[in-house]
Short mmCIF file of C-alpha atoms in Angstrom, two decimals:
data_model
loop_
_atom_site.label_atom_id
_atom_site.label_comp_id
_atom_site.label_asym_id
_atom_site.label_seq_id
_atom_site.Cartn_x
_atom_site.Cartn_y
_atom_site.Cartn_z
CA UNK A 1 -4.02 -8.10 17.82
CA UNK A 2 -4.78 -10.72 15.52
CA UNK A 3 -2.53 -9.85 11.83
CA UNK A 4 -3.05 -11.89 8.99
CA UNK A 5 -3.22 -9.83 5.93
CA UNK A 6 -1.37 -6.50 4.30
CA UNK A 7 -4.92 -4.69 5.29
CA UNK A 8 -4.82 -6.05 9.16
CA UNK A 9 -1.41 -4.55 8.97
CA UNK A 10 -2.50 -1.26 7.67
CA UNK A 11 -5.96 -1.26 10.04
CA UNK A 12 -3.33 -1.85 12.75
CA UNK A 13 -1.03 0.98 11.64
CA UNK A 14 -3.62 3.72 11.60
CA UNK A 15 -4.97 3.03 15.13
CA UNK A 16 -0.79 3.50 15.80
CA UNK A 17 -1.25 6.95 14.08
CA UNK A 18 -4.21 8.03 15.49
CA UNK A 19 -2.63 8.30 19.33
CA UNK A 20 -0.71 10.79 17.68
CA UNK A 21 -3.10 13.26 15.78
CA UNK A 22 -6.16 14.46 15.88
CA UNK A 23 -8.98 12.59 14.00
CA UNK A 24 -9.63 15.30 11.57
CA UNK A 25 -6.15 15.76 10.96
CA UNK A 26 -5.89 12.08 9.62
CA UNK A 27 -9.58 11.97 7.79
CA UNK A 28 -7.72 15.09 5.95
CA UNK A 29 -4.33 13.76 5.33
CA UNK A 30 -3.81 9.90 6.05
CA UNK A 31 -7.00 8.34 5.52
CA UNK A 32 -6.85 7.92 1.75
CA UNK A 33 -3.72 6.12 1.54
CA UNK A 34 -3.86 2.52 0.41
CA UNK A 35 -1.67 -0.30 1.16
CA UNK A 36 -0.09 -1.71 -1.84
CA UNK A 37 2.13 -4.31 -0.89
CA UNK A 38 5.24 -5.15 1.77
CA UNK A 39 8.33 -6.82 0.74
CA UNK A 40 12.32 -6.38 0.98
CA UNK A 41 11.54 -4.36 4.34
CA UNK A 42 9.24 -1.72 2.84
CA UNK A 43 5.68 -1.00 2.83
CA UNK A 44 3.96 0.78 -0.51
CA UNK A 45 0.88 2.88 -0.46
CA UNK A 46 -0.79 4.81 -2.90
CA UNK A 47 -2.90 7.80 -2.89
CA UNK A 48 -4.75 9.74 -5.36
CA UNK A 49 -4.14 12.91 -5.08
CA UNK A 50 -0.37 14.84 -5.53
CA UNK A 51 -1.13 17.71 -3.05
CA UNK A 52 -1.72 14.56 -0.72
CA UNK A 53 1.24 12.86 -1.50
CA UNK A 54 3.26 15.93 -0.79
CA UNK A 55 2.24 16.91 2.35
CA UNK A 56 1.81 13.34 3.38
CA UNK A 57 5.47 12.83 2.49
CA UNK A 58 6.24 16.14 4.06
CA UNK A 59 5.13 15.69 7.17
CA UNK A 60 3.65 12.79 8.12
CA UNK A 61 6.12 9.82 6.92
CA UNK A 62 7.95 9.52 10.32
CA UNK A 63 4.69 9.04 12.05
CA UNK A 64 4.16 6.41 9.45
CA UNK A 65 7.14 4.64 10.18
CA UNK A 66 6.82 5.39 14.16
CA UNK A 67 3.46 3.15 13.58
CA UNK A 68 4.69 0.58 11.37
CA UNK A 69 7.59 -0.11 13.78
CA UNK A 70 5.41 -0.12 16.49
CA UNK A 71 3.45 -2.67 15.09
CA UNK A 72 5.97 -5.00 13.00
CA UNK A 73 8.81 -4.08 15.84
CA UNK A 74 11.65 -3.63 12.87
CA UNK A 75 12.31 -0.09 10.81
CA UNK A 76 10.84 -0.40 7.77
CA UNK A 77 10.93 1.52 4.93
CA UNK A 78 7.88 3.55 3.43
CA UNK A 79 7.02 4.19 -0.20
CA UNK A 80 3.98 6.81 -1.30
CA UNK A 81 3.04 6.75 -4.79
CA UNK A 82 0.44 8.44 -6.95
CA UNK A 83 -2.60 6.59 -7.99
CA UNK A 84 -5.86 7.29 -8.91
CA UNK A 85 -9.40 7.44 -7.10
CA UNK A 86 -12.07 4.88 -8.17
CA UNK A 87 -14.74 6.50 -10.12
CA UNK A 88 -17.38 7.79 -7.94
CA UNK A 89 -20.82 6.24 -9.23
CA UNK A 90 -21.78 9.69 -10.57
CA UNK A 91 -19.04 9.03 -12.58
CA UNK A 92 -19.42 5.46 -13.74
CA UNK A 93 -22.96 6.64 -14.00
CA UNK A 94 -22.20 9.17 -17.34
CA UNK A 95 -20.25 6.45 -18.56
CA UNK A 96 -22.92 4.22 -18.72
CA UNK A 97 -25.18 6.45 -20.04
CA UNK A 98 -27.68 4.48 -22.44
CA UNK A 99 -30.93 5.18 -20.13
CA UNK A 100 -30.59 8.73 -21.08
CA UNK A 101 -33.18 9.30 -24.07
CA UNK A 102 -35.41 11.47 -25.08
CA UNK A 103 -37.96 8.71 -25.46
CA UNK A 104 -37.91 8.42 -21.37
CA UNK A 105 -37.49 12.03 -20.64
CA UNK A 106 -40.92 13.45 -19.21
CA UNK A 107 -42.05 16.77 -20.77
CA UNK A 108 -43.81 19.29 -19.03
CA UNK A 109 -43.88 23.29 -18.68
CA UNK A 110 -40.71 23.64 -16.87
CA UNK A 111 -38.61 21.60 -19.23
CA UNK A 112 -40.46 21.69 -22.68
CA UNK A 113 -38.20 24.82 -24.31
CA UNK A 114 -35.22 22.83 -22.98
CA UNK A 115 -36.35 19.62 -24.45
CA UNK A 116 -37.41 21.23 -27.85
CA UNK A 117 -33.92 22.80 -27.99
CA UNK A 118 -31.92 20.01 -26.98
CA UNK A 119 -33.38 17.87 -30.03
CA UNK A 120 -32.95 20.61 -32.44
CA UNK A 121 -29.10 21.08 -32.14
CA UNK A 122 -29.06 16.65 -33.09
CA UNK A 123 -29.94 18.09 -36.74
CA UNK A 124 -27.37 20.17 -37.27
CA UNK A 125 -24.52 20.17 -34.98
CA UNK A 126 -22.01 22.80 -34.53
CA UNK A 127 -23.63 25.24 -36.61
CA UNK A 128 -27.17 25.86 -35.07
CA UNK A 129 -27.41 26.71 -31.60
CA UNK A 130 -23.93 27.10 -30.40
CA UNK A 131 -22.64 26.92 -27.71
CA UNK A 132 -26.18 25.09 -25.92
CA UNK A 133 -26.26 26.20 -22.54
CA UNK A 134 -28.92 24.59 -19.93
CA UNK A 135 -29.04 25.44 -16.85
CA UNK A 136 -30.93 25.25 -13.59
CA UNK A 137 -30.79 23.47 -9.88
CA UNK A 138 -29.79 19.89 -9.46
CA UNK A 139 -32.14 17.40 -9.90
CA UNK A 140 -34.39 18.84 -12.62
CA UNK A 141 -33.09 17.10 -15.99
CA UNK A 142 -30.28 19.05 -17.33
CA UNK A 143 -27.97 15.60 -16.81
CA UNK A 144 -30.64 13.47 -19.05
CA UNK A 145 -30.90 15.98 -21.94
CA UNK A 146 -27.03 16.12 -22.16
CA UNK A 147 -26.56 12.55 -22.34
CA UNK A 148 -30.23 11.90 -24.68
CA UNK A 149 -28.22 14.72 -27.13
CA UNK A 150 -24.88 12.77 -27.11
CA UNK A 151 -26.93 9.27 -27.55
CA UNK A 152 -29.19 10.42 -29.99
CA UNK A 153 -26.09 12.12 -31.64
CA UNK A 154 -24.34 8.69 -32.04
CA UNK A 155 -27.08 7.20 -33.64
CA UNK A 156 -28.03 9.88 -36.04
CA UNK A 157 -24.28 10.78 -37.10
CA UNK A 158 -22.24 7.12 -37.26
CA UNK A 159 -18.21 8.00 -36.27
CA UNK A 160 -18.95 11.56 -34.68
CA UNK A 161 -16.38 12.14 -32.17
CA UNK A 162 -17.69 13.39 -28.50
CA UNK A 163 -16.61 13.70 -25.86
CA UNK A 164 -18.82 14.07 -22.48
CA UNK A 165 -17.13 14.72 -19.30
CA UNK A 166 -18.34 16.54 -15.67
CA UNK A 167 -16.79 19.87 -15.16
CA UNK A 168 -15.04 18.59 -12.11
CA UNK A 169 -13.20 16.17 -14.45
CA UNK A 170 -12.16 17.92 -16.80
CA UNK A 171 -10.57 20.47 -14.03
CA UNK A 172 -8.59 17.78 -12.41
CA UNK A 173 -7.71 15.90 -15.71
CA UNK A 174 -6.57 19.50 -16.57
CA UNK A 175 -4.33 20.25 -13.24
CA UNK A 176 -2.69 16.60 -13.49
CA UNK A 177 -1.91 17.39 -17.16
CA UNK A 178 -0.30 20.66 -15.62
CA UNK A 179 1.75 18.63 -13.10
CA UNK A 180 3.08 16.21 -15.50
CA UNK A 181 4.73 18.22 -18.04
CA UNK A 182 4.62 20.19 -21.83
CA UNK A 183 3.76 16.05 -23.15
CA UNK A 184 0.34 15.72 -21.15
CA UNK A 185 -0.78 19.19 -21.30
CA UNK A 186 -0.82 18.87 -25.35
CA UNK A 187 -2.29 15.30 -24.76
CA UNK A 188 -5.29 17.08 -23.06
CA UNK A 189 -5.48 19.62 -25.15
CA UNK A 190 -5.33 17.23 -28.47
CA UNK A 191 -7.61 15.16 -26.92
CA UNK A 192 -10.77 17.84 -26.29
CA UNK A 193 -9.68 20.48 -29.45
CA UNK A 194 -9.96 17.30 -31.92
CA UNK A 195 -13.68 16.50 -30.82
CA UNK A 196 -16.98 17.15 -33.10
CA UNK A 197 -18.94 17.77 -30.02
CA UNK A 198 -17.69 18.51 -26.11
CA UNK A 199 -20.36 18.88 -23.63
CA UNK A 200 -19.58 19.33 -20.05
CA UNK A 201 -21.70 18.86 -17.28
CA UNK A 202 -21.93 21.11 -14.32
CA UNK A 203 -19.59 23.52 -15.83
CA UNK A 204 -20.35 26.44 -13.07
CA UNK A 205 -17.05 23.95 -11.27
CA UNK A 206 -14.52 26.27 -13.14
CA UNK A 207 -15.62 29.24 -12.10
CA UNK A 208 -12.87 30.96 -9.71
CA UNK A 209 -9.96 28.49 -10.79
CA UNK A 210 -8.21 30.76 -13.70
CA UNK A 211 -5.52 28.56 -14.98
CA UNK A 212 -8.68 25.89 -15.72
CA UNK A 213 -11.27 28.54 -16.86
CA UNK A 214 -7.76 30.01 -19.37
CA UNK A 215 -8.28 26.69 -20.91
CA UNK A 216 -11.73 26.10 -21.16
CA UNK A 217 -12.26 29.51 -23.30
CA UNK A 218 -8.92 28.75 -25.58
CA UNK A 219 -11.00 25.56 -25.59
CA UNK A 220 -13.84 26.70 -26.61
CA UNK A 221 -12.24 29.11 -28.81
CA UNK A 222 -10.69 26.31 -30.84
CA UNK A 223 -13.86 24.16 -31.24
CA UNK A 224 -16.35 27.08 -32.17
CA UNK A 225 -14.24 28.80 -34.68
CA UNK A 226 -14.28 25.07 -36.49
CA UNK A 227 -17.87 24.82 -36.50
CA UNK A 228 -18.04 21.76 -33.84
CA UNK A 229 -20.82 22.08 -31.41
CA UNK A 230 -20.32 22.74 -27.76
CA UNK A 231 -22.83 22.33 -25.17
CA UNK A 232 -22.86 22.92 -21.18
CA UNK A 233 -24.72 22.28 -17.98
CA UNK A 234 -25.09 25.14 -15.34
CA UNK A 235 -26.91 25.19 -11.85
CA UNK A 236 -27.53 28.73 -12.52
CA UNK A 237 -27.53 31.79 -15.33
CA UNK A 238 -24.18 32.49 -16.53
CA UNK A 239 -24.29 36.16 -15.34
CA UNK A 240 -25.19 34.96 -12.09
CA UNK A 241 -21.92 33.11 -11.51
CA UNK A 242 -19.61 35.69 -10.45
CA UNK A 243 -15.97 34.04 -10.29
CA UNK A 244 -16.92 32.78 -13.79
CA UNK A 245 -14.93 34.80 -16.16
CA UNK A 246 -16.63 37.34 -18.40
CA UNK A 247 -14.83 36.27 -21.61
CA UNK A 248 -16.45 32.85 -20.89
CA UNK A 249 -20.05 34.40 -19.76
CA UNK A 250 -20.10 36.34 -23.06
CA UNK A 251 -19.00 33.44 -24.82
CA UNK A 252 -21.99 30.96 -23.31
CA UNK A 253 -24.40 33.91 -23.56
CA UNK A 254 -23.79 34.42 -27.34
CA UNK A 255 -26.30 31.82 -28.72
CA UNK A 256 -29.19 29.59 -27.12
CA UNK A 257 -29.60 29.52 -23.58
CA UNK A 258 -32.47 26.95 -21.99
CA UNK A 259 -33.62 26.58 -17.91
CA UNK A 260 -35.37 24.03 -16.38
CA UNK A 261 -37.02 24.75 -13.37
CA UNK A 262 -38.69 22.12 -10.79
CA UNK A 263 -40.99 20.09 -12.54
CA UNK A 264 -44.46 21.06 -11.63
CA UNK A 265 -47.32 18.53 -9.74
CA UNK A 266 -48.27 16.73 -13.02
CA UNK A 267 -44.98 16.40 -14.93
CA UNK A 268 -43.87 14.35 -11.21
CA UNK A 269 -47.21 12.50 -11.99
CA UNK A 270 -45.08 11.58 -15.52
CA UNK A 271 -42.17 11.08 -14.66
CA UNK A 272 -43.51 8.11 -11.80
CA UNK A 273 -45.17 6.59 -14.00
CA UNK A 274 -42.57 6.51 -16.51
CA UNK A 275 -40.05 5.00 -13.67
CA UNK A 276 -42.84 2.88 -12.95
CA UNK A 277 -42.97 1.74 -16.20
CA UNK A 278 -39.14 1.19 -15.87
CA UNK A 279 -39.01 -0.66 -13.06
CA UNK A 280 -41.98 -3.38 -14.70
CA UNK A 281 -44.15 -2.05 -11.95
CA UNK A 282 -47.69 -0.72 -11.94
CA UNK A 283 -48.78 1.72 -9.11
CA UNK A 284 -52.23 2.93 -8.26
CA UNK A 285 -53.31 6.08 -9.02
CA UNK A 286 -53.62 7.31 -5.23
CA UNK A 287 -49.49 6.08 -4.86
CA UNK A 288 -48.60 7.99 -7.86
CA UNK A 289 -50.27 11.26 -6.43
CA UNK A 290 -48.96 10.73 -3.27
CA UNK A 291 -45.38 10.36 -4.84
CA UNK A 292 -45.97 13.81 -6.98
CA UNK A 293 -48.01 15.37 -4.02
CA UNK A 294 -44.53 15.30 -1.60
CA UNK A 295 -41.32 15.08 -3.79
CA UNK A 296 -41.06 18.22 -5.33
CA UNK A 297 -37.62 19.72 -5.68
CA UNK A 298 -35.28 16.55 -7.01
CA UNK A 299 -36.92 14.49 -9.18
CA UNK A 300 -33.89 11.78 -8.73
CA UNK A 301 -35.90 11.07 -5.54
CA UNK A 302 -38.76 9.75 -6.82
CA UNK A 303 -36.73 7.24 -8.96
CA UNK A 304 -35.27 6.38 -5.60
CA UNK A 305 -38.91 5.68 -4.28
CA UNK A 306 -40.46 3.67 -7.21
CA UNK A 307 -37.10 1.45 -6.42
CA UNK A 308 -38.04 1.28 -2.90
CA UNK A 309 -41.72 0.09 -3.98
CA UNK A 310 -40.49 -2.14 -6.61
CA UNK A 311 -38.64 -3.94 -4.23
CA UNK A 312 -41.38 -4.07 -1.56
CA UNK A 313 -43.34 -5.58 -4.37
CA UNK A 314 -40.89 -8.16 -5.11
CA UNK A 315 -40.85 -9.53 -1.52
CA UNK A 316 -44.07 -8.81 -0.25
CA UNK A 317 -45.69 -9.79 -3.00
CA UNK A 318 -48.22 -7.26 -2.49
CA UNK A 319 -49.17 -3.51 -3.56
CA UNK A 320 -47.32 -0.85 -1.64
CA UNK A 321 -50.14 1.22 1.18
CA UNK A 322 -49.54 4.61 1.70
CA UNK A 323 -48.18 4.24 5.37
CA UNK A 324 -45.49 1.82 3.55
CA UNK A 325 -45.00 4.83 1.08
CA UNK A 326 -44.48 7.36 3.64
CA UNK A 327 -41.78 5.15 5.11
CA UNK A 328 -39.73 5.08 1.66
CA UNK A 329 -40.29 8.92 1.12
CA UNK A 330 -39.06 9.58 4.27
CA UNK A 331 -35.89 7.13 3.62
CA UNK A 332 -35.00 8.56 0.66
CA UNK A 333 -35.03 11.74 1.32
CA UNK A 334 -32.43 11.56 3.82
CA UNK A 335 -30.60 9.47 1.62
CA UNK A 336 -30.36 12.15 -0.91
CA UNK A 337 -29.16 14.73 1.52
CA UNK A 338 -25.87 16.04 0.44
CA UNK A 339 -23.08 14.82 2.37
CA UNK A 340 -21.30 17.23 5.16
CA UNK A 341 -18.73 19.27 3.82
CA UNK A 342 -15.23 18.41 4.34
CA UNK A 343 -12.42 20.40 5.79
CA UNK A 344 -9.86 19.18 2.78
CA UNK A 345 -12.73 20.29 0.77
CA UNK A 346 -12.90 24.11 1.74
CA UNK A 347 -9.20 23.93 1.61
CA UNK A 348 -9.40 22.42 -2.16
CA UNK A 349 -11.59 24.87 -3.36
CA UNK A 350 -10.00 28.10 -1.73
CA UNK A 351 -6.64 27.22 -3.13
CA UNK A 352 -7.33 26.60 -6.41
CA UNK A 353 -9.79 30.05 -6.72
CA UNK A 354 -6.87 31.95 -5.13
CA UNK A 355 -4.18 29.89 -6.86
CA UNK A 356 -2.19 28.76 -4.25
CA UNK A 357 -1.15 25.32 -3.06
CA UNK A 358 -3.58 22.81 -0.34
CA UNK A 359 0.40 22.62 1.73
CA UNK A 360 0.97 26.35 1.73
CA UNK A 361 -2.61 27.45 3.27
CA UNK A 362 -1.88 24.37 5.65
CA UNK A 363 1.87 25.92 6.47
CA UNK A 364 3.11 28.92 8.37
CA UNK A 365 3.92 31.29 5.88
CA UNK A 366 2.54 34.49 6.11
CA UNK A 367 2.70 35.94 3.03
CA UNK A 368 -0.45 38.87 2.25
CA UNK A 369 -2.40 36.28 -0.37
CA UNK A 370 -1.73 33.09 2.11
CA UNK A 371 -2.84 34.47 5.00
CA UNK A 372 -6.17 35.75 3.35
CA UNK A 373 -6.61 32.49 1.73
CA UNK A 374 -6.16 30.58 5.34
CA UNK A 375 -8.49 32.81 7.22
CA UNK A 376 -11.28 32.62 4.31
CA UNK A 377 -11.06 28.37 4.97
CA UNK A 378 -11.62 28.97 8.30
CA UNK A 379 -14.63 31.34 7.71
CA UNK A 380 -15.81 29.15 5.02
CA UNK A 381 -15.56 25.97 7.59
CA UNK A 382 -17.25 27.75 10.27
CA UNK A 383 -20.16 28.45 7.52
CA UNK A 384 -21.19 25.37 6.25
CA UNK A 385 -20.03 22.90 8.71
CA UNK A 386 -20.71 21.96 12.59
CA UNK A 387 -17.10 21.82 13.83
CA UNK A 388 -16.40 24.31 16.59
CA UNK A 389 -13.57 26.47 16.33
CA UNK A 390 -11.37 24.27 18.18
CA UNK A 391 -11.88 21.56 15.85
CA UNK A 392 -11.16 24.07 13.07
CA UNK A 393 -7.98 25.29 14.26
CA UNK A 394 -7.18 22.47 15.26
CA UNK A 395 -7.33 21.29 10.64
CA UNK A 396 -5.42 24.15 10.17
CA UNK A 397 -2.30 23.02 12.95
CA UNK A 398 -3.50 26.21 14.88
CA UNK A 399 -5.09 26.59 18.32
CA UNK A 400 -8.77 27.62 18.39
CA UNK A 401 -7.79 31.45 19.07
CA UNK A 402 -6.20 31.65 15.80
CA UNK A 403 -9.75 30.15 14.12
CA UNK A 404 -11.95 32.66 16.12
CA UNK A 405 -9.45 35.32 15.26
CA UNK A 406 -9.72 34.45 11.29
CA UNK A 407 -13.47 33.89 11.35
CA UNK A 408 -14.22 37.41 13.33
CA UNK A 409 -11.75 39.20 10.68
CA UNK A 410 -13.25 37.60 7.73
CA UNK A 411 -16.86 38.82 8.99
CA UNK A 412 -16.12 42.53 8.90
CA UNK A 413 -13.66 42.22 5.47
CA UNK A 414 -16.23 40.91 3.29
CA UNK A 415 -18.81 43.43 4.80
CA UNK A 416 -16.53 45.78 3.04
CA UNK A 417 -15.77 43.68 0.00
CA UNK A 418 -18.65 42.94 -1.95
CA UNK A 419 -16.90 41.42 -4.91
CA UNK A 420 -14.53 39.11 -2.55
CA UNK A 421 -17.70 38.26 -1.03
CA UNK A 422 -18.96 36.82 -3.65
CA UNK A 423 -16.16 34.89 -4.70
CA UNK A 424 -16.75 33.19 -1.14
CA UNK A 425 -20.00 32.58 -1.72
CA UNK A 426 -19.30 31.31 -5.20
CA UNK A 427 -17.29 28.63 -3.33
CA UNK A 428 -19.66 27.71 -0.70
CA UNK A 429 -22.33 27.15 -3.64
CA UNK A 430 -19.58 24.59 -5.42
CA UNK A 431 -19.27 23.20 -2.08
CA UNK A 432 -22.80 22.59 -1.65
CA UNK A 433 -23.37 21.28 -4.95
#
C-alpha cells in the first residue's frame, strides 16, 4: 500500500478496522473521526460529538490500535478529542442570509396573511404580535420570511440585538452547554435572555427532549415578560405536535399564528420568474408554465431548475427546449429527496425524547426505561429505513432474533398506547424532516 500522508495512514487504518466490524457498526461509530496529527508515537483524532467520543473510547480504542499497529508495525498510542462538525450548508446558508427580503419573496394566496404579518411585527417589535409563529411543510417560505424579518429588522432598528438560530442548534448548543459545566450553561443562557429579538427556525426539533424544551419556555419566559419579540418556525400547528410541551403550545398559541401552505399554479409562475430574474436569465413563457405546471410541493426546487437552465444557457448558448427541461426537473427532484435515515440517527433522537444516553440504549443493561427505549430504535429503524432485521440487530450488537423480537413487541404496545404512539411518530416526523 502506497503511504505518504497522515490521511493515507488513516484510509489505511479503517480498511484495518473494517475486517473487524460490521460496516454499519463503523458508519455509526468510527467513521467521523478525523486524523489530527502523529508524533512522539501517538496518533490524534477528533470527533464532534461527546456521546461519540465516549463510546468510541469505550469500546473501540483497542481495535484502533490493533489497526494502527497493523499498519505502522509499532504500538502506538491513540488520542480522541472533541471537536466540532463543519457547518452543514443549511447552516452556513442562515448565516449568509442577505437574499432573504421581502422585496424577492413572491406573494400569493397561500402565503399573503403570512407575508402581511411578518412585515407588521418590523414596526413594532416585541410588543405587537408576540410570540410570531409560522408554520407549515418544508419548502413553502417560512425560512425566507424569518430571515426578510431579521434583515429588514437590522435596517429599520440600527444596534438591535438578534439572534437567529435553527432549532436543532440551539438544542445541541444547549446539551454541550449542559456537558461543560454551571460556566457555559449561564453563557448560553446570557447569550439568548440578553437578545431584542430570538427567532428560531424549525422549532417543532424540541419537541420530546424535556431538559431542552425546560429551557426554551424559561427562555421564552424571560424575553416576553421584557417586551422583546420572539418569533418561530413550525412544520405544523402547535397543537398538532404532541411531544411538544403544553406550557410551550399555550405559550406559542397566545398571540399571532400564520400558515403557509403550497404555493398555488400562479404564485410558482412568480416565484420562476423572480429566480429567473435572479439568475440574469429570461425564460419563455411556455418554460415558465412548464416549471409551475410540475413542481408543486417545494418551491426550493424550482430555484434548483432555473440554476440548471441558467447554466445550460451559459454553455449552450442557446434557450433551454422543453425535452432539456424535463431532464433538469427530473434531476432535481431526486436531488432534493431527503437523505436515508441513519441508524445513529433513530438512536439520537430516541435517547434524547426518553432522556437516556446514545451508549446505554447501545449497552446491555436492562433496566424497564432502557429496554423500551432500545426496542422503540429498532421499531423505528425497521419503519423508515430498508435494513433487514439482521442488519438492525446487528447496530444494536444483537443478533437479528433480538430485532424481530423488539419490532413484533413494539407493534402490539403502541396498539395499546396511543399517547406513546405518538411520541414515536413525533420522532419519525423529526427524522424525516
Amino acid at each position: 500500500m502506497n503511504i505518504e500522508s497522515l490521511s493515507d495512514i488513516w484510509e489505511a487504518v479503517c480498511t484495518e478496522c473494517k475486517k473487524s466490524i460490521t460496516e454499519i457498526a463503523f458508519n455509526v461509530w468510527l467513521k467521523d473521526l478525523t486524523p489530527v496529527s502523529m508524533s512522539d508515537g501517538k496518533l490524534s483524532l477528533t470527533i464532534y460529538s461527546a456521546y461519540k467520543k465516549q463510546i468510541v473510547e469505550s469500546n473501540y480504542l483497542s481495535l484502533l490500535k490493533d489497526s494502527l499497529k497493523q499498519i505502522m508495525g509499532i504500538d502506538m498510542e491513540i488520542s480522541i478529542s472533541l471537536g466540532h462538525a463543519n457547518p452543514s450548508a443549511e447552516t452556513a446558508a442562515l448565516n449568509n442570509d442577505e437574499k432573504y427580503t421581502f422585496e424577492n419573496f413572491v406573494v400569493g394566496q397561500t402565503n399573503r396573511f403570512a407575508h402581511a404579518a411578518s412585515q407588521a411585527v418590523i414596526n413594532n417589535p416585541g410588543f405587537e404580535y408576540n410570540p410570531f409563529v409560522i408554520y407549515g411543510p418544508s419548502g413553502v417560505g417560512k425560512t425566507h420570511l424569518l430571515y426578510a424579518i431579521k434583515n429588514e429588522l437590522i435596517k429599520k432598528h440600527p444596534g438591535i440585538k438578534i439572534e437567529c438560530i435553527r432549532g436543532e442548534t440551539f438544542m445541541n448548543q444547549f446539551i454541550q452547554a449542559l456537558n461543560d459545566g454551571r460556566d457555559a450553561v449561564n453563557a448560553f443562557q446570557n447569550k439568548y435572555r440578553s437578545v431584542d429579538v430570538l427567532l428560531i427556525d424549525d422549532l417543532h426539533i424540541i419537541a420530546g427532549r424535556e431538559q431542552t424544551q425546560e429551557e426554551f419556555f424559561n427562555t421564552f419566559n424571560v424575553l416576553h415578560d421584557n417586551n422583546k419579540q420572539i418569533i418561530v418556525t413550525l412544520d405544523r400547528p402547535p397543537k398538532a405536535i404532541s411531544t411538544l410541551e403544553d406550557r410551550i403550545r399555550s405559550r406559542l398559541e397566545s398571540d399571532l399564528m400564520a400558515d403557509i401552505t403550497p404555493a398555488d399554479f400562479e404564485t410558482r409562475v412568480g416565484i420562476t420568474n423572480k429566480k429567473a430574474e435572479q439568475f440574469g436569465i429570461t425564460l419563455s413563457e411556455e418554460i415558465v408554465y412548464e416549471i409551475a405546471k410540475k413542481i408543486i410541493a417545494n418551491t426550493r426546487q424550482i430555484e434548483g431548475v432555473v440554476k440548471k437552465l441558467k447554466l445550460y444557457i451559459q454553455i449552450e448558448n442557446k434557450n433551454p427546449t422543453i425535452p432539456v427541461l424535463k431532464n433538469y426537473i427530473r434531476e432535481v427532484i431526486n436531488d432534493f429527496q431527503p437523505e436515508p435515515i441513519k441508524i445513529e440517527q433513530i438512536i439520537e433522537e430516541v435517547a434524547r425524547t426518553y432522556q437516556v444516553s446514545e451508549s446505554e440504549i447501545l449497552s446491555s443493561r436492562k433496566t424497564a426505561q432502557l429496554v423500551l427505549a432500545r426496542q422503540i430504535s429498532m421499531y423505528i429503524a425497521r419503519e423508515t429505513t430498508d435494513l433487514s432485521y439482521q442488519a438492525i440487530g446487528e447496530s444494536f450488537g444483537r443478533d437479528h432474533t433480538t430485532a424481530l423480537y423488539s419490532v413484533r413487541k413494539m407493534e402490539a404496545f403502541l396498539k395499546e398506547r396511543p399517547h406513546e404512539k405518538e411520541i414515536v411518530d413525533d420522532i419519525i416526523r423529526n427524522l424525516k424532516s
